[in-house]
């Protein structure tokens, strides 16, 4: 007579939950390593008014971006780009020269760089050139409001962990239900 050892549905569910919990813990503990760089400040600052068009736009990041496919567009109200030449990256500072003679008015800076972790990050901010300067004279840069797009790395990890747990629980429920419905599995 052949005997087989079968685990009860409750024991099987306990093993599945243990595996899912271990996976969730491993994923959650790696969350800080998945955070992308972020824009710390810009010059001109987001929403500021400067007395004259600056010679260059400066972006300061919390880490040094990788100098691959970096783009900084300096667009006026008509969408004309007034960037002049390639983006320059020195340490954590990204700068984009502006064409001489760029007109006064409102500008939107659209930027995209590759984060030090290899993932592209992007954002936008605005400033106005040619009006009274509302920023304090000593302040070179202030935090940009629209620093990056996308969700923070930790939210992504939490979403992944929650998804894995939900899928695992659904699979476990289906397997237990099948075992309970099929009497031939009772040996």
JSON list of C-alpha atoms in Angstrom, two decimals:
[
{"chain": "A", "resi": 1, "resn": "UNK", "atom": "CA", "xyz": [0.00, 0.00, 0.00]},
{"chain": "A", "resi": 2, "resn": "UNK", "atom": "CA", "xyz": [1.36, 3.36, -1.05]},
{"chain": "A", "resi": 3, "resn": "UNK", "atom": "CA", "xyz": [1.01, 6.20, 1.41]},
{"chain": "A", "resi": 4, "resn": "UNK", "atom": "CA", "xyz": [1.49, 9.83, 0.62]},
{"chain": "A", "resi": 5, "resn": "UNK", "atom": "CA", "xyz": [1.93, 12.62, 3.05]},
{"chain": "A", "resi": 6, "resn": "UNK", "atom": "CA", "xyz": [-0.41, 15.53, 2.40]},
{"chain": "A", "resi": 7, "resn": "UNK", "atom": "CA", "xyz": [-0.38, 18.75, 4.28]},
{"chain": "A", "resi": 8, "resn": "UNK", "atom": "CA", "xyz": [-3.64, 20.11, 5.53]},
{"chain": "A", "resi": 9, "resn": "UNK", "atom": "CA", "xyz": [-4.94, 23.24, 3.81]},
{"chain": "A", "resi": 10, "resn": "UNK", "atom": "CA", "xyz": [-4.16, 25.28, 6.91]},
{"chain": "A", "resi": 11, "resn": "UNK", "atom": "CA", "xyz": [-0.53, 24.09, 6.97]},
{"chain": "A", "resi": 12, "resn": "UNK", "atom": "CA", "xyz": [-0.18, 24.76, 3.25]},
{"chain": "A", "resi": 13, "resn": "UNK", "atom": "CA", "xyz": [-1.60, 28.27, 3.68]},
{"chain": "A", "resi": 14, "resn": "UNK", "atom": "CA", "xyz": [0.83, 28.91, 6.55]},
{"chain": "A", "resi": 15, "resn": "UNK", "atom": "CA", "xyz": [3.78, 28.00, 4.29]},
{"chain": "A", "resi": 16, "resn": "UNK", "atom": "CA", "xyz": [2.51, 30.24, 1.49]},
{"chain": "A", "resi": 17, "resn": "UNK", "atom": "CA", "xyz": [2.02, 33.16, 3.88]},
{"chain": "A", "resi": 18, "resn": "UNK", "atom": "CA", "xyz": [5.49, 32.63, 5.34]},
{"chain": "A", "resi": 19, "resn": "UNK", "atom": "CA", "xyz": [7.01, 32.73, 1.84]},
{"chain": "A", "resi": 20, "resn": "UNK", "atom": "CA", "xyz": [5.04, 35.87, 0.91]},
{"chain": "A", "resi": 21, "resn": "UNK", "atom": "CA", "xyz": [5.95, 37.61, 4.15]},
{"chain": "A", "resi": 22, "resn": "UNK", "atom": "CA", "xyz": [9.63, 36.82, 3.61]},
{"chain": "A", "resi": 23, "resn": "UNK", "atom": "CA", "xyz": [9.44, 38.17, 0.05]},
{"chain": "A", "resi": 24, "resn": "UNK", "atom": "CA", "xyz": [7.68, 41.33, 1.24]},
{"chain": "A", "resi": 25, "resn": "UNK", "atom": "CA", "xyz": [10.31, 41.90, 3.93]},
{"chain": "A", "resi": 26, "resn": "UNK", "atom": "CA", "xyz": [13.18, 41.52, 1.45]},
{"chain": "A", "resi": 27, "resn": "UNK", "atom": "CA", "xyz": [11.55, 43.91, -1.05]},
{"chain": "A", "resi": 28, "resn": "UNK", "atom": "CA", "xyz": [10.67, 46.50, 1.60]},
{"chain": "A", "resi": 29, "resn": "UNK", "atom": "CA", "xyz": [14.16, 46.49, 3.10]},
{"chain": "A", "resi": 30, "resn": "UNK", "atom": "CA", "xyz": [15.66, 47.31, -0.31]},
{"chain": "A", "resi": 31, "resn": "UNK", "atom": "CA", "xyz": [13.46, 50.41, -0.79]},
{"chain": "A", "resi": 32, "resn": "UNK", "atom": "CA", "xyz": [16.14, 53.03, 0.00]},
{"chain": "A", "resi": 33, "resn": "UNK", "atom": "CA", "xyz": [18.38, 51.62, -2.74]},
{"chain": "A", "resi": 34, "resn": "UNK", "atom": "CA", "xyz": [15.66, 52.25, -5.32]},
{"chain": "A", "resi": 35, "resn": "UNK", "atom": "CA", "xyz": [15.23, 55.97, -4.71]},
{"chain": "A", "resi": 36, "resn": "UNK", "atom": "CA", "xyz": [16.16, 58.17, -7.66]},
{"chain": "A", "resi": 37, "resn": "UNK", "atom": "CA", "xyz": [18.07, 61.42, -7.44]},
{"chain": "A", "resi": 38, "resn": "UNK", "atom": "CA", "xyz": [16.01, 64.54, -6.90]},
{"chain": "A", "resi": 39, "resn": "UNK", "atom": "CA", "xyz": [16.28, 68.18, -7.87]},
{"chain": "A", "resi": 40, "resn": "UNK", "atom": "CA", "xyz": [17.27, 70.20, -4.79]},
{"chain": "A", "resi": 41, "resn": "UNK", "atom": "CA", "xyz": [17.19, 73.70, -6.29]},
{"chain": "A", "resi": 42, "resn": "UNK", "atom": "CA", "xyz": [17.22, 75.73, -9.46]},
{"chain": "A", "resi": 43, "resn": "UNK", "atom": "CA", "xyz": [18.56, 79.11, -10.52]},
{"chain": "A", "resi": 44, "resn": "UNK", "atom": "CA", "xyz": [16.35, 80.94, -11.35]},
{"chain": "A", "resi": 45, "resn": "UNK", "atom": "CA", "xyz": [14.06, 79.50, -8.71]},
{"chain": "A", "resi": 46, "resn": "UNK", "atom": "CA", "xyz": [10.68, 78.03, -9.61]},
{"chain": "A", "resi": 47, "resn": "UNK", "atom": "CA", "xyz": [8.05, 80.77, -9.87]},
{"chain": "A", "resi": 48, "resn": "UNK", "atom": "CA", "xyz": [10.56, 83.59, -9.43]},
{"chain": "A", "resi": 49, "resn": "UNK", "atom": "CA", "xyz": [10.88, 86.84, -11.36]},
{"chain": "A", "resi": 50, "resn": "UNK", "atom": "CA", "xyz": [14.39, 87.96, -12.35]},
{"chain": "A", "resi": 51, "resn": "UNK", "atom": "CA", "xyz": [15.35, 91.42, -13.60]},
{"chain": "A", "resi": 52, "resn": "UNK", "atom": "CA", "xyz": [17.12, 90.11, -16.70]},
{"chain": "A", "resi": 53, "resn": "UNK", "atom": "CA", "xyz": [17.34, 86.83, -18.57]},
{"chain": "A", "resi": 54, "resn": "UNK", "atom": "CA", "xyz": [20.16, 84.77, -16.99]},
{"chain": "A", "resi": 55, "resn": "UNK", "atom": "CA", "xyz": [23.11, 83.64, -19.10]},
{"chain": "A", "resi": 56, "resn": "UNK", "atom": "CA", "xyz": [22.48, 80.06, -17.97]},
{"chain": "A", "resi": 57, "resn": "UNK", "atom": "CA", "xyz": [19.96, 77.90, -16.16]},
{"chain": "A", "resi": 58, "resn": "UNK", "atom": "CA", "xyz": [21.35, 75.92, -13.21]},
{"chain": "A", "resi": 59, "resn": "UNK", "atom": "CA", "xyz": [19.89, 72.78, -11.63]},
{"chain": "A", "resi": 60, "resn": "UNK", "atom": "CA", "xyz": [21.33, 71.31, -8.44]},
{"chain": "A", "resi": 61, "resn": "UNK", "atom": "CA", "xyz": [20.65, 67.64, -7.64]},
{"chain": "A", "resi": 62, "resn": "UNK", "atom": "CA", "xyz": [21.24, 65.64, -4.45]},
{"chain": "A", "resi": 63, "resn": "UNK", "atom": "CA", "xyz": [23.62, 63.33, -6.39]},
{"chain": "A", "resi": 64, "resn": "UNK", "atom": "CA", "xyz": [25.66, 63.68, -9.57]},
{"chain": "A", "resi": 65, "resn": "UNK", "atom": "CA", "xyz": [23.59, 62.80, -12.65]},
{"chain": "A", "resi": 66, "resn": "UNK", "atom": "CA", "xyz": [25.05, 60.66, -15.42]},
{"chain": "A", "resi": 67, "resn": "UNK", "atom": "CA", "xyz": [25.99, 62.68, -18.51]},
{"chain": "A", "resi": 68, "resn": "UNK", "atom": "CA", "xyz": [23.89, 60.64, -20.96]},
{"chain": "A", "resi": 69, "resn": "UNK", "atom": "CA", "xyz": [21.01, 62.14, -22.98]},
{"chain": "A", "resi": 70, "resn": "UNK", "atom": "CA", "xyz": [20.59, 65.11, -20.65]},
{"chain": "A", "resi": 71, "resn": "UNK", "atom": "CA", "xyz": [18.20, 67.76, -21.96]},
{"chain": "A", "resi": 72, "resn": "UNK", "atom": "CA", "xyz": [17.33, 71.20, -20.61]},
{"chain": "A", "resi": 73, "resn": "UNK", "atom": "CA", "xyz": [14.91, 73.23, -22.71]},
{"chain": "A", "resi": 74, "resn": "UNK", "atom": "CA", "xyz": [14.31, 76.92, -21.97]},
{"chain": "A", "resi": 75, "resn": "UNK", "atom": "CA", "xyz": [10.95, 77.61, -23.65]},
{"chain": "A", "resi": 76, "resn": "UNK", "atom": "CA", "xyz": [9.26, 80.98, -23.98]},
{"chain": "A", "resi": 77, "resn": "UNK", "atom": "CA", "xyz": [5.47, 81.45, -24.11]},
{"chain": "A", "resi": 78, "resn": "UNK", "atom": "CA", "xyz": [5.40, 80.43, -27.81]},
{"chain": "A", "resi": 79, "resn": "UNK", "atom": "CA", "xyz": [7.34, 77.21, -27.15]},
{"chain": "A", "resi": 80, "resn": "UNK", "atom": "CA", "xyz": [10.58, 78.45, -28.75]},
{"chain": "A", "resi": 81, "resn": "UNK", "atom": "CA", "xyz": [13.62, 76.87, -27.11]},
{"chain": "A", "resi": 82, "resn": "UNK", "atom": "CA", "xyz": [16.29, 79.41, -26.10]},
{"chain": "A", "resi": 83, "resn": "UNK", "atom": "CA", "xyz": [18.85, 76.86, -24.90]},
{"chain": "A", "resi": 84, "resn": "UNK", "atom": "CA", "xyz": [22.28, 77.44, -26.44]},
{"chain": "A", "resi": 85, "resn": "UNK", "atom": "CA", "xyz": [24.59, 74.46, -26.81]},
{"chain": "A", "resi": 86, "resn": "UNK", "atom": "CA", "xyz": [24.91, 71.24, -24.85]},
{"chain": "A", "resi": 87, "resn": "UNK", "atom": "CA", "xyz": [24.00, 70.63, -21.22]},
{"chain": "A", "resi": 88, "resn": "UNK", "atom": "CA", "xyz": [26.99, 70.83, -18.88]},
{"chain": "A", "resi": 89, "resn": "UNK", "atom": "CA", "xyz": [27.29, 68.59, -15.80]},
{"chain": "A", "resi": 90, "resn": "UNK", "atom": "CA", "xyz": [29.85, 69.31, -13.09]},
{"chain": "A", "resi": 91, "resn": "UNK", "atom": "CA", "xyz": [29.47, 67.30, -9.89]},
{"chain": "A", "resi": 92, "resn": "UNK", "atom": "CA", "xyz": [25.79, 67.58, -8.90]},
{"chain": "A", "resi": 93, "resn": "UNK", "atom": "CA", "xyz": [25.28, 70.81, -10.89]},
{"chain": "A", "resi": 94, "resn": "UNK", "atom": "CA", "xyz": [23.61, 70.75, -14.33]},
{"chain": "A", "resi": 95, "resn": "UNK", "atom": "CA", "xyz": [23.72, 73.95, -16.34]},
{"chain": "A", "resi": 96, "resn": "UNK", "atom": "CA", "xyz": [22.32, 75.02, -19.69]},
{"chain": "A", "resi": 97, "resn": "UNK", "atom": "CA", "xyz": [23.56, 78.19, -21.42]},
{"chain": "A", "resi": 98, "resn": "UNK", "atom": "CA", "xyz": [20.83, 80.49, -22.76]},
{"chain": "A", "resi": 99, "resn": "UNK", "atom": "CA", "xyz": [21.02, 82.20, -26.18]},
{"chain": "A", "resi": 100, "resn": "UNK", "atom": "CA", "xyz": [22.10, 85.85, -25.95]},
{"chain": "A", "resi": 101, "resn": "UNK", "atom": "CA", "xyz": [19.26, 88.25, -26.62]},
{"chain": "A", "resi": 102, "resn": "UNK", "atom": "CA", "xyz": [16.48, 85.97, -25.40]},
{"chain": "A", "resi": 103, "resn": "UNK", "atom": "CA", "xyz": [13.39, 88.17, -24.95]},
{"chain": "A", "resi": 104, "resn": "UNK", "atom": "CA", "xyz": [11.78, 89.12, -21.67]},
{"chain": "A", "resi": 105, "resn": "UNK", "atom": "CA", "xyz": [8.77, 87.13, -20.55]},
{"chain": "A", "resi": 106, "resn": "UNK", "atom": "CA", "xyz": [7.65, 83.94, -18.89]},
{"chain": "A", "resi": 107, "resn": "UNK", "atom": "CA", "xyz": [9.79, 80.83, -19.43]},
{"chain": "A", "resi": 108, "resn": "UNK", "atom": "CA", "xyz": [9.24, 77.15, -18.76]},
{"chain": "A", "resi": 109, "resn": "UNK", "atom": "CA", "xyz": [12.31, 75.03, -18.14]},
{"chain": "A", "resi": 110, "resn": "UNK", "atom": "CA", "xyz": [11.80, 71.41, -19.14]},
{"chain": "A", "resi": 111, "resn": "UNK", "atom": "CA", "xyz": [14.60, 69.12, -17.97]},
{"chain": "A", "resi": 112, "resn": "UNK", "atom": "CA", "xyz": [15.49, 65.45, -18.25]},
{"chain": "A", "resi": 113, "resn": "UNK", "atom": "CA", "xyz": [18.64, 63.82, -16.86]},
{"chain": "A", "resi": 114, "resn": "UNK", "atom": "CA", "xyz": [19.77, 60.31, -16.02]},
{"chain": "A", "resi": 115, "resn": "UNK", "atom": "CA", "xyz": [19.84, 59.73, -12.28]},
{"chain": "A", "resi": 116, "resn": "UNK", "atom": "CA", "xyz": [23.02, 58.36, -10.69]},
{"chain": "A", "resi": 117, "resn": "UNK", "atom": "CA", "xyz": [21.16, 55.02, -10.37]},
{"chain": "A", "resi": 118, "resn": "UNK", "atom": "CA", "xyz": [20.74, 54.90, -14.17]},
{"chain": "A", "resi": 119, "resn": "UNK", "atom": "CA", "xyz": [17.04, 55.82, -14.37]},
{"chain": "A", "resi": 120, "resn": "UNK", "atom": "CA", "xyz": [15.84, 58.92, -16.23]},
{"chain": "A", "resi": 121, "resn": "UNK", "atom": "CA", "xyz": [14.18, 61.64, -14.16]},
{"chain": "A", "resi": 122, "resn": "UNK", "atom": "CA", "xyz": [12.49, 64.76, -15.45]},
{"chain": "A", "resi": 123, "resn": "UNK", "atom": "CA", "xyz": [10.57, 67.83, -14.39]},
{"chain": "A", "resi": 124, "resn": "UNK", "atom": "CA", "xyz": [9.59, 71.39, -15.19]},
{"chain": "A", "resi": 125, "resn": "UNK", "atom": "CA", "xyz": [9.58, 74.77, -13.53]},
{"chain": "A", "resi": 126, "resn": "UNK", "atom": "CA", "xyz": [8.81, 78.34, -14.58]},
{"chain": "A", "resi": 127, "resn": "UNK", "atom": "CA", "xyz": [10.27, 81.78, -14.09]},
{"chain": "A", "resi": 128, "resn": "UNK", "atom": "CA", "xyz": [9.74, 85.26, -15.53]},
{"chain": "A", "resi": 129, "resn": "UNK", "atom": "CA", "xyz": [12.56, 87.37, -16.93]},
{"chain": "A", "resi": 130, "resn": "UNK", "atom": "CA", "xyz": [12.38, 91.14, -17.24]},
{"chain": "A", "resi": 131, "resn": "UNK", "atom": "CA", "xyz": [10.28, 92.21, -14.29]},
{"chain": "A", "resi": 132, "resn": "UNK", "atom": "CA", "xyz": [11.15, 93.28, -10.76]},
{"chain": "A", "resi": 133, "resn": "UNK", "atom": "CA", "xyz": [13.12, 90.66, -8.85]},
{"chain": "A", "resi": 134, "resn": "UNK", "atom": "CA", "xyz": [10.95, 89.20, -6.09]},
{"chain": "A", "resi": 135, "resn": "UNK", "atom": "CA", "xyz": [13.57, 86.75, -4.81]},
{"chain": "A", "resi": 136, "resn": "UNK", "atom": "CA", "xyz": [15.84, 87.83, -1.94]},
{"chain": "A", "resi": 137, "resn": "UNK", "atom": "CA", "xyz": [19.22, 89.03, -3.20]},
{"chain": "A", "resi": 138, "resn": "UNK", "atom": "CA", "xyz": [21.17, 86.51, -1.08]},
{"chain": "A", "resi": 139, "resn": "UNK", "atom": "CA", "xyz": [19.14, 83.55, -2.23]},
{"chain": "A", "resi": 140, "resn": "UNK", "atom": "CA", "xyz": [20.81, 81.91, -5.20]},
{"chain": "A", "resi": 141, "resn": "UNK", "atom": "CA", "xyz": [18.37, 79.04, -5.46]},
{"chain": "A", "resi": 142, "resn": "UNK", "atom": "CA", "xyz": [15.29, 77.64, -3.76]},
{"chain": "A", "resi": 143, "resn": "UNK", "atom": "CA", "xyz": [13.74, 74.21, -3.93]},
{"chain": "A", "resi": 144, "resn": "UNK", "atom": "CA", "xyz": [11.89, 73.63, -7.17]},
{"chain": "A", "resi": 145, "resn": "UNK", "atom": "CA", "xyz": [8.23, 72.72, -6.73]},
{"chain": "A", "resi": 146, "resn": "UNK", "atom": "CA", "xyz": [8.00, 70.32, -9.68]},
{"chain": "A", "resi": 147, "resn": "UNK", "atom": "CA", "xyz": [11.29, 68.59, -9.06]},
{"chain": "A", "resi": 148, "resn": "UNK", "atom": "CA", "xyz": [10.61, 65.19, -10.54]},
{"chain": "A", "resi": 149, "resn": "UNK", "atom": "CA", "xyz": [7.94, 63.08, -12.05]},
{"chain": "A", "resi": 150, "resn": "UNK", "atom": "CA", "xyz": [6.96, 59.61, -10.95]},
{"chain": "A", "resi": 151, "resn": "UNK", "atom": "CA", "xyz": [6.36, 58.11, -7.57]},
{"chain": "A", "resi": 152, "resn": "UNK", "atom": "CA", "xyz": [9.01, 57.90, -4.87]},
{"chain": "A", "resi": 153, "resn": "UNK", "atom": "CA", "xyz": [10.81, 54.57, -4.86]},
{"chain": "A", "resi": 154, "resn": "UNK", "atom": "CA", "xyz": [9.32, 53.53, -1.52]},
{"chain": "A", "resi": 155, "resn": "UNK", "atom": "CA", "xyz": [5.75, 53.87, -2.79]},
{"chain": "A", "resi": 156, "resn": "UNK", "atom": "CA", "xyz": [6.59, 51.68, -5.77]},
{"chain": "A", "resi": 157, "resn": "UNK", "atom": "CA", "xyz": [8.06, 49.01, -3.49]},
{"chain": "A", "resi": 158, "resn": "UNK", "atom": "CA", "xyz": [5.02, 49.11, -1.18]},
{"chain": "A", "resi": 159, "resn": "UNK", "atom": "CA", "xyz": [2.76, 48.70, -4.23]},
{"chain": "A", "resi": 160, "resn": "UNK", "atom": "CA", "xyz": [4.76, 45.74, -5.48]},
{"chain": "A", "resi": 161, "resn": "UNK", "atom": "CA", "xyz": [4.74, 44.08, -2.05]},
{"chain": "A", "resi": 162, "resn": "UNK", "atom": "CA", "xyz": [0.98, 44.61, -1.70]},
{"chain": "A", "resi": 163, "resn": "UNK", "atom": "CA", "xyz": [0.41, 43.19, -5.17]},
{"chain": "A", "resi": 164, "resn": "UNK", "atom": "CA", "xyz": [2.50, 40.10, -4.42]},
{"chain": "A", "resi": 165, "resn": "UNK", "atom": "CA", "xyz": [0.62, 39.53, -1.17]},
{"chain": "A", "resi": 166, "resn": "UNK", "atom": "CA", "xyz": [-2.80, 39.90, -2.81]},
{"chain": "A", "resi": 167, "resn": "UNK", "atom": "CA", "xyz": [-1.90, 37.57, -5.68]},
{"chain": "A", "resi": 168, "resn": "UNK", "atom": "CA", "xyz": [-0.43, 35.05, -3.25]},
{"chain": "A", "resi": 169, "resn": "UNK", "atom": "CA", "xyz": [-3.52, 35.08, -1.07]},
{"chain": "A", "resi": 170, "resn": "UNK", "atom": "CA", "xyz": [-5.77, 34.63, -4.11]},
{"chain": "A", "resi": 171, "resn": "UNK", "atom": "CA", "xyz": [-3.71, 31.67, -5.34]},
{"chain": "A", "resi": 172, "resn": "UNK", "atom": "CA", "xyz": [-3.71, 30.13, -1.85]},
{"chain": "A", "resi": 173, "resn": "UNK", "atom": "CA", "xyz": [-7.49, 30.54, -1.60]},
{"chain": "A", "resi": 174, "resn": "UNK", "atom": "CA", "xyz": [-8.05, 28.89, -4.98]},
{"chain": "A", "resi": 175, "resn": "UNK", "atom": "CA", "xyz": [-5.74, 25.98, -4.10]},
{"chain": "A", "resi": 176, "resn": "UNK", "atom": "CA", "xyz": [-7.44, 25.39, -0.74]},
{"chain": "A", "resi": 177, "resn": "UNK", "atom": "CA", "xyz": [-10.86, 25.57, -2.33]},
{"chain": "A", "resi": 178, "resn": "UNK", "atom": "CA", "xyz": [-9.86, 22.98, -4.98]},
{"chain": "A", "resi": 179, "resn": "UNK", "atom": "CA", "xyz": [-8.50, 20.62, -2.32]},
{"chain": "A", "resi": 180, "resn": "UNK", "atom": "CA", "xyz": [-11.67, 20.90, -0.29]},
{"chain": "A", "resi": 181, "resn": "UNK", "atom": "CA", "xyz": [-13.90, 20.25, -3.33]},
{"chain": "A", "resi": 182, "resn": "UNK", "atom": "CA", "xyz": [-11.99, 17.22, -4.62]},
{"chain": "A", "resi": 183, "resn": "UNK", "atom": "CA", "xyz": [-12.46, 14.28, -2.21]},
{"chain": "A", "resi": 184, "resn": "UNK", "atom": "CA", "xyz": [-9.91, 12.15, -4.09]},
{"chain": "A", "resi": 185, "resn": "UNK", "atom": "CA", "xyz": [-7.20, 14.46, -2.74]},
{"chain": "A", "resi": 186, "resn": "UNK", "atom": "CA", "xyz": [-7.99, 13.20, 0.76]},
{"chain": "A", "resi": 187, "resn": "UNK", "atom": "CA", "xyz": [-5.69, 10.21, 1.20]}
]
